[in-house]
């Protein structure tokens, strides 16, 4: 946003001792110990003091700015210098073709495993045929993962599993939520909006 808009910003974030204070027109809205923070996420226009930014950087606490293009979160980097030894190792690994497949398979396996755990947890409380079917489809995709030898194969299995998961989610949610399928751009209902927001926060942390 243009700097000119900052003059109409009403929310202030300040450092007061070892606490982060959020205020609007001299009214304190919140005061949080800095030691309890993992990340500062700004969803609305706000003025942040340089003293607070310096303290967050010294503690390696990320500051994320919402409202960027395409819903992406912009992250202010932490204050410490990067670990060059680790970055050199990452570069060497990046050049190993087989390593890409290994990492991708592990990521997809974790995603499918977690999706199955979530659905099973819901199904124990309130059994649902659609959830049973989705769990069966996830199990099938998990069994096929070790045989996938190309990234496109892994993407295909991940896509099939994601469809199964969101089909089950649709069956679990009340009909008035308006959730029919996963839609990102734009998210057309409150469930998709919350999912997109959650994924954006997670991506910024990663």
PDB file of C-alpha atoms in Angstrom:
ATOM      1  CA  UNK A   1       0.000   0.000   0.000  1.00  0.00           C
ATOM      2  CA  UNK A   2       1.072   3.615  -0.529  1.00  0.00           C
ATOM      3  CA  UNK A   3       2.721   5.379   2.402  1.00  0.00           C
ATOM      4  CA  UNK A   4       0.044   8.078   2.113  1.00  0.00           C
ATOM      5  CA  UNK A   5      -2.518   5.648   3.504  1.00  0.00           C
ATOM      6  CA  UNK A   6      -0.574   5.253   6.740  1.00  0.00           C
ATOM      7  CA  UNK A   7      -1.835   8.651   7.896  1.00  0.00           C
ATOM      8  CA  UNK A   8      -5.340   7.237   8.340  1.00  0.00           C
ATOM      9  CA  UNK A   9      -4.170   4.111  10.181  1.00  0.00           C
ATOM     10  CA  UNK A  10      -5.680   3.942  13.645  1.00  0.00           C
ATOM     11  CA  UNK A  11      -4.027   0.802  15.046  1.00  0.00           C
ATOM     12  CA  UNK A  12      -0.593   1.131  16.668  1.00  0.00           C
ATOM     13  CA  UNK A  13       1.753  -1.670  17.712  1.00  0.00           C
ATOM     14  CA  UNK A  14       4.323  -0.641  20.293  1.00  0.00           C
ATOM     15  CA  UNK A  15       7.009  -2.158  22.486  1.00  0.00           C
ATOM     16  CA  UNK A  16       6.412  -1.489  26.172  1.00  0.00           C
ATOM     17  CA  UNK A  17       9.043  -3.203  28.273  1.00  0.00           C
ATOM     18  CA  UNK A  18       8.923  -6.868  27.298  1.00  0.00           C
ATOM     19  CA  UNK A  19       5.376  -6.684  25.967  1.00  0.00           C
ATOM     20  CA  UNK A  20       3.721  -5.951  22.617  1.00  0.00           C
ATOM     21  CA  UNK A  21       0.920  -3.428  23.013  1.00  0.00           C
ATOM     22  CA  UNK A  22      -1.857  -2.944  20.447  1.00  0.00           C
ATOM     23  CA  UNK A  23      -3.688   0.373  20.773  1.00  0.00           C
ATOM     24  CA  UNK A  24      -6.288   2.410  18.932  1.00  0.00           C
ATOM     25  CA  UNK A  25      -6.792   6.091  19.720  1.00  0.00           C
ATOM     26  CA  UNK A  26      -5.091   5.760  23.128  1.00  0.00           C
ATOM     27  CA  UNK A  27      -7.204   2.697  24.021  1.00  0.00           C
ATOM     28  CA  UNK A  28      -5.181  -0.465  24.676  1.00  0.00           C
ATOM     29  CA  UNK A  29      -6.742  -3.359  22.763  1.00  0.00           C
ATOM     30  CA  UNK A  30      -4.216  -6.033  23.760  1.00  0.00           C
ATOM     31  CA  UNK A  31      -0.932  -6.473  25.599  1.00  0.00           C
ATOM     32  CA  UNK A  32       1.014  -9.695  25.044  1.00  0.00           C
ATOM     33  CA  UNK A  33       4.344 -10.812  26.586  1.00  0.00           C
ATOM     34  CA  UNK A  34       6.949 -10.950  23.822  1.00  0.00           C
ATOM     35  CA  UNK A  35       8.134 -14.321  25.100  1.00  0.00           C
ATOM     36  CA  UNK A  36       4.790 -15.860  24.096  1.00  0.00           C
ATOM     37  CA  UNK A  37       5.055 -14.783  20.448  1.00  0.00           C
ATOM     38  CA  UNK A  38       6.109 -17.060  17.610  1.00  0.00           C
ATOM     39  CA  UNK A  39       4.934 -14.771  14.832  1.00  0.00           C
ATOM     40  CA  UNK A  40       3.323 -11.359  14.354  1.00  0.00           C
ATOM     41  CA  UNK A  41       0.678 -11.371  11.607  1.00  0.00           C
ATOM     42  CA  UNK A  42      -0.713  -8.018  10.457  1.00  0.00           C
ATOM     43  CA  UNK A  43      -4.101  -8.397   8.761  1.00  0.00           C
ATOM     44  CA  UNK A  44      -5.079  -4.711   8.678  1.00  0.00           C
ATOM     45  CA  UNK A  45      -3.228  -1.412   8.143  1.00  0.00           C
ATOM     46  CA  UNK A  46      -1.195  -0.589  11.248  1.00  0.00           C
ATOM     47  CA  UNK A  47       1.765   1.465  12.389  1.00  0.00           C
ATOM     48  CA  UNK A  48       4.515  -0.637  13.972  1.00  0.00           C
ATOM     49  CA  UNK A  49       7.230   1.078  15.998  1.00  0.00           C
ATOM     50  CA  UNK A  50      10.866   0.572  15.025  1.00  0.00           C
ATOM     51  CA  UNK A  51      11.606  -0.353  18.646  1.00  0.00           C
ATOM     52  CA  UNK A  52       9.154  -3.236  18.363  1.00  0.00           C
ATOM     53  CA  UNK A  53      10.527  -4.353  14.975  1.00  0.00           C
ATOM     54  CA  UNK A  54      14.065  -4.341  16.382  1.00  0.00           C
ATOM     55  CA  UNK A  55      13.014  -6.372  19.422  1.00  0.00           C
ATOM     56  CA  UNK A  56      11.189  -8.920  17.243  1.00  0.00           C
ATOM     57  CA  UNK A  57      14.192  -9.251  14.931  1.00  0.00           C
ATOM     58  CA  UNK A  58      16.529  -9.800  17.900  1.00  0.00           C
ATOM     59  CA  UNK A  59      14.270 -12.621  19.095  1.00  0.00           C
ATOM     60  CA  UNK A  60      13.961 -14.112  15.574  1.00  0.00           C
ATOM     61  CA  UNK A  61      10.184 -13.554  15.525  1.00  0.00           C
ATOM     62  CA  UNK A  62       8.785 -13.243  11.993  1.00  0.00           C
ATOM     63  CA  UNK A  63       6.516 -10.371  10.987  1.00  0.00           C
ATOM     64  CA  UNK A  64       4.010 -11.313   8.256  1.00  0.00           C
ATOM     65  CA  UNK A  65       1.992  -8.808   6.234  1.00  0.00           C
ATOM     66  CA  UNK A  66      -1.387  -9.908   4.880  1.00  0.00           C
ATOM     67  CA  UNK A  67      -3.156  -8.384   1.915  1.00  0.00           C
ATOM     68  CA  UNK A  68      -0.365  -8.868  -0.599  1.00  0.00           C
ATOM     69  CA  UNK A  69      -1.020  -9.770  -4.233  1.00  0.00           C
ATOM     70  CA  UNK A  70      -2.915 -13.007  -4.870  1.00  0.00           C
ATOM     71  CA  UNK A  71      -3.468 -13.436  -1.132  1.00  0.00           C
ATOM     72  CA  UNK A  72       0.211 -14.117  -0.510  1.00  0.00           C
ATOM     73  CA  UNK A  73       1.743 -13.237   2.841  1.00  0.00           C
ATOM     74  CA  UNK A  74       4.914 -11.153   2.802  1.00  0.00           C
ATOM     75  CA  UNK A  75       7.377 -11.961   5.565  1.00  0.00           C
ATOM     76  CA  UNK A  76       9.989  -9.672   7.093  1.00  0.00           C
ATOM     77  CA  UNK A  77      13.098 -11.788   7.533  1.00  0.00           C
ATOM     78  CA  UNK A  78      14.528 -12.501  10.954  1.00  0.00           C
ATOM     79  CA  UNK A  79      17.406 -10.431  12.230  1.00  0.00           C
ATOM     80  CA  UNK A  80      20.125 -13.088  12.454  1.00  0.00           C
ATOM     81  CA  UNK A  81      22.439 -13.842   9.530  1.00  0.00           C
ATOM     82  CA  UNK A  82      21.673 -16.953   7.468  1.00  0.00           C
ATOM     83  CA  UNK A  83      23.495 -20.220   8.105  1.00  0.00           C
ATOM     84  CA  UNK A  84      25.713 -20.339   4.999  1.00  0.00           C
ATOM     85  CA  UNK A  85      26.892 -23.885   5.733  1.00  0.00           C
ATOM     86  CA  UNK A  86      23.318 -25.117   5.716  1.00  0.00           C
ATOM     87  CA  UNK A  87      22.526 -23.192   2.548  1.00  0.00           C
ATOM     88  CA  UNK A  88      25.540 -24.734   0.796  1.00  0.00           C
ATOM     89  CA  UNK A  89      24.353 -28.204   1.781  1.00  0.00           C
ATOM     90  CA  UNK A  90      20.854 -27.386   0.519  1.00  0.00           C
ATOM     91  CA  UNK A  91      22.310 -26.303  -2.819  1.00  0.00           C
ATOM     92  CA  UNK A  92      24.259 -29.569  -3.185  1.00  0.00           C
ATOM     93  CA  UNK A  93      21.135 -31.545  -2.363  1.00  0.00           C
ATOM     94  CA  UNK A  94      19.125 -29.500  -4.850  1.00  0.00           C
ATOM     95  CA  UNK A  95      21.445 -30.670  -7.628  1.00  0.00           C
ATOM     96  CA  UNK A  96      20.795 -34.337  -6.822  1.00  0.00           C
ATOM     97  CA  UNK A  97      17.878 -35.432  -8.999  1.00  0.00           C
ATOM     98  CA  UNK A  98      16.935 -38.397  -6.829  1.00  0.00           C
ATOM     99  CA  UNK A  99      16.720 -36.212  -3.744  1.00  0.00           C
ATOM    100  CA  UNK A 100      13.793 -34.244  -5.224  1.00  0.00           C
ATOM    101  CA  UNK A 101      11.723 -37.405  -5.523  1.00  0.00           C
ATOM    102  CA  UNK A 102      12.681 -38.538  -2.024  1.00  0.00           C
ATOM    103  CA  UNK A 103      11.608 -35.273  -0.412  1.00  0.00           C
ATOM    104  CA  UNK A 104       8.432 -34.985  -2.496  1.00  0.00           C
ATOM    105  CA  UNK A 105       7.384 -38.538  -1.611  1.00  0.00           C
ATOM    106  CA  UNK A 106       7.945 -37.875   2.102  1.00  0.00           C
ATOM    107  CA  UNK A 107       5.888 -34.654   1.938  1.00  0.00           C
ATOM    108  CA  UNK A 108       2.985 -36.314   0.125  1.00  0.00           C
ATOM    109  CA  UNK A 109       3.095 -39.296   2.467  1.00  0.00           C
ATOM    110  CA  UNK A 110       2.893 -36.993   5.490  1.00  0.00           C
ATOM    111  CA  UNK A 111       0.024 -35.044   3.967  1.00  0.00           C
ATOM    112  CA  UNK A 112      -1.996 -38.177   3.156  1.00  0.00           C
ATOM    113  CA  UNK A 113      -1.274 -39.754   6.533  1.00  0.00           C
ATOM    114  CA  UNK A 114      -2.435 -36.633   8.389  1.00  0.00           C
ATOM    115  CA  UNK A 115      -5.570 -36.355   6.249  1.00  0.00           C
ATOM    116  CA  UNK A 116      -6.449 -39.968   7.061  1.00  0.00           C
ATOM    117  CA  UNK A 117      -5.883 -39.378  10.797  1.00  0.00           C
ATOM    118  CA  UNK A 118      -8.204 -36.350  10.764  1.00  0.00           C
ATOM    119  CA  UNK A 119     -10.971 -38.209   8.924  1.00  0.00           C
ATOM    120  CA  UNK A 120     -10.712 -41.256  11.177  1.00  0.00           C
ATOM    121  CA  UNK A 121     -10.994 -39.031  14.230  1.00  0.00           C
ATOM    122  CA  UNK A 122     -14.219 -37.496  12.920  1.00  0.00           C
ATOM    123  CA  UNK A 123     -15.570 -40.885  11.856  1.00  0.00           C
ATOM    124  CA  UNK A 124     -15.126 -42.414  15.302  1.00  0.00           C
ATOM    125  CA  UNK A 125     -17.344 -39.720  16.752  1.00  0.00           C
ATOM    126  CA  UNK A 126     -20.008 -39.753  14.040  1.00  0.00           C
ATOM    127  CA  UNK A 127     -19.635 -42.493  11.357  1.00  0.00           C
ATOM    128  CA  UNK A 128     -20.308 -41.343   7.800  1.00  0.00           C
ATOM    129  CA  UNK A 129     -20.247 -43.460   4.598  1.00  0.00           C
ATOM    130  CA  UNK A 130     -18.652 -40.633   2.591  1.00  0.00           C
ATOM    131  CA  UNK A 131     -15.813 -40.428   5.104  1.00  0.00           C
ATOM    132  CA  UNK A 132     -15.356 -44.226   4.996  1.00  0.00           C
ATOM    133  CA  UNK A 133     -15.023 -44.016   1.211  1.00  0.00           C
ATOM    134  CA  UNK A 134     -12.508 -41.169   1.432  1.00  0.00           C
ATOM    135  CA  UNK A 135     -10.370 -43.103   3.930  1.00  0.00           C
ATOM    136  CA  UNK A 136     -10.365 -46.084   1.562  1.00  0.00           C
ATOM    137  CA  UNK A 137      -9.215 -43.845  -1.306  1.00  0.00           C
ATOM    138  CA  UNK A 138      -6.476 -42.326   0.865  1.00  0.00           C
ATOM    139  CA  UNK A 139      -5.276 -45.795   1.855  1.00  0.00           C
ATOM    140  CA  UNK A 140      -5.059 -46.766  -1.829  1.00  0.00           C
ATOM    141  CA  UNK A 141      -3.006 -43.663  -2.656  1.00  0.00           C
ATOM    142  CA  UNK A 142      -0.665 -44.327   0.273  1.00  0.00           C
ATOM    143  CA  UNK A 143      -0.027 -47.889  -0.923  1.00  0.00           C
ATOM    144  CA  UNK A 144       0.892 -46.598  -4.397  1.00  0.00           C
ATOM    145  CA  UNK A 145       3.341 -43.940  -3.191  1.00  0.00           C
ATOM    146  CA  UNK A 146       6.429 -46.206  -2.950  1.00  0.00           C
ATOM    147  CA  UNK A 147       5.993 -47.234  -6.601  1.00  0.00           C
ATOM    148  CA  UNK A 148       5.880 -43.646  -7.915  1.00  0.00           C
ATOM    149  CA  UNK A 149       9.121 -42.922  -9.777  1.00  0.00           C
ATOM    150  CA  UNK A 150       8.338 -39.492 -11.203  1.00  0.00           C
ATOM    151  CA  UNK A 151       7.225 -36.214  -9.652  1.00  0.00           C
ATOM    152  CA  UNK A 152       4.176 -36.117 -11.935  1.00  0.00           C
ATOM    153  CA  UNK A 153       3.061 -39.479 -10.559  1.00  0.00           C
ATOM    154  CA  UNK A 154       3.329 -38.120  -7.029  1.00  0.00           C
ATOM    155  CA  UNK A 155       1.351 -35.031  -8.023  1.00  0.00           C
ATOM    156  CA  UNK A 156      -1.360 -37.250  -9.471  1.00  0.00           C
ATOM    157  CA  UNK A 157      -1.628 -39.308  -6.290  1.00  0.00           C
ATOM    158  CA  UNK A 158      -1.664 -36.161  -4.194  1.00  0.00           C
ATOM    159  CA  UNK A 159      -4.435 -34.669  -6.334  1.00  0.00           C
ATOM    160  CA  UNK A 160      -6.576 -37.807  -6.060  1.00  0.00           C
ATOM    161  CA  UNK A 161      -6.102 -37.882  -2.303  1.00  0.00           C
ATOM    162  CA  UNK A 162      -6.917 -34.174  -1.962  1.00  0.00           C
ATOM    163  CA  UNK A 163     -10.178 -34.674  -3.848  1.00  0.00           C
ATOM    164  CA  UNK A 164     -11.082 -37.566  -1.560  1.00  0.00           C
ATOM    165  CA  UNK A 165     -10.301 -35.487   1.523  1.00  0.00           C
ATOM    166  CA  UNK A 166     -12.352 -32.472   0.448  1.00  0.00           C
ATOM    167  CA  UNK A 167     -15.251 -34.723  -0.618  1.00  0.00           C
ATOM    168  CA  UNK A 168     -15.287 -36.062   2.934  1.00  0.00           C
ATOM    169  CA  UNK A 169     -15.004 -32.564   4.381  1.00  0.00           C
ATOM    170  CA  UNK A 170     -18.020 -31.482   2.356  1.00  0.00           C
ATOM    171  CA  UNK A 171     -19.999 -34.391   3.856  1.00  0.00           C
ATOM    172  CA  UNK A 172     -18.946 -33.439   7.389  1.00  0.00           C
ATOM    173  CA  UNK A 173     -19.825 -29.739   7.172  1.00  0.00           C
ATOM    174  CA  UNK A 174     -23.347 -28.285   7.455  1.00  0.00           C
ATOM    175  CA  UNK A 175     -24.925 -27.643   4.067  1.00  0.00           C
ATOM    176  CA  UNK A 176     -25.436 -23.938   4.816  1.00  0.00           C
ATOM    177  CA  UNK A 177     -21.653 -23.438   4.811  1.00  0.00           C
ATOM    178  CA  UNK A 178     -21.886 -23.475   1.031  1.00  0.00           C
ATOM    179  CA  UNK A 179     -18.794 -25.671   0.652  1.00  0.00           C
ATOM    180  CA  UNK A 180     -19.001 -27.844  -2.459  1.00  0.00           C
ATOM    181  CA  UNK A 181     -15.328 -28.228  -3.414  1.00  0.00           C
ATOM    182  CA  UNK A 182     -11.914 -26.692  -2.815  1.00  0.00           C
ATOM    183  CA  UNK A 183     -11.696 -23.414  -4.769  1.00  0.00           C
ATOM    184  CA  UNK A 184      -8.780 -21.048  -4.361  1.00  0.00           C
ATOM    185  CA  UNK A 185      -9.070 -18.078  -6.714  1.00  0.00           C
ATOM    186  CA  UNK A 186     -11.280 -16.644  -5.505  1.00  0.00           C
ATOM    187  CA  UNK A 187     -12.505 -18.704  -2.541  1.00  0.00           C
ATOM    188  CA  UNK A 188     -16.265 -18.522  -2.979  1.00  0.00           C
ATOM    189  CA  UNK A 189     -17.425 -19.415   0.518  1.00  0.00           C
ATOM    190  CA  UNK A 190     -16.332 -19.034   4.121  1.00  0.00           C
ATOM    191  CA  UNK A 191     -14.796 -22.517   4.339  1.00  0.00           C
ATOM    192  CA  UNK A 192     -12.582 -21.949   1.300  1.00  0.00           C
ATOM    193  CA  UNK A 193     -11.663 -18.492   2.608  1.00  0.00           C
ATOM    194  CA  UNK A 194     -10.558 -19.978   5.934  1.00  0.00           C
ATOM    195  CA  UNK A 195      -8.634 -22.758   4.202  1.00  0.00           C
ATOM    196  CA  UNK A 196      -6.817 -20.266   1.961  1.00  0.00           C
ATOM    197  CA  UNK A 197      -5.958 -18.087   4.940  1.00  0.00           C
ATOM    198  CA  UNK A 198      -4.659 -21.057   6.916  1.00  0.00           C
ATOM    199  CA  UNK A 199      -2.548 -22.276   3.993  1.00  0.00           C
ATOM    200  CA  UNK A 200      -1.107 -18.763   3.506  1.00  0.00           C
ATOM    201  CA  UNK A 201      -0.067 -18.567   7.165  1.00  0.00           C
ATOM    202  CA  UNK A 202       1.474 -22.036   6.979  1.00  0.00           C
ATOM    203  CA  UNK A 203       3.344 -21.202   3.761  1.00  0.00           C
ATOM    204  CA  UNK A 204       4.770 -18.053   5.344  1.00  0.00           C
ATOM    205  CA  UNK A 205       6.042 -20.060   8.303  1.00  0.00           C
ATOM    206  CA  UNK A 206       7.621 -22.691   6.058  1.00  0.00           C
TER     207      UNK A 206
END
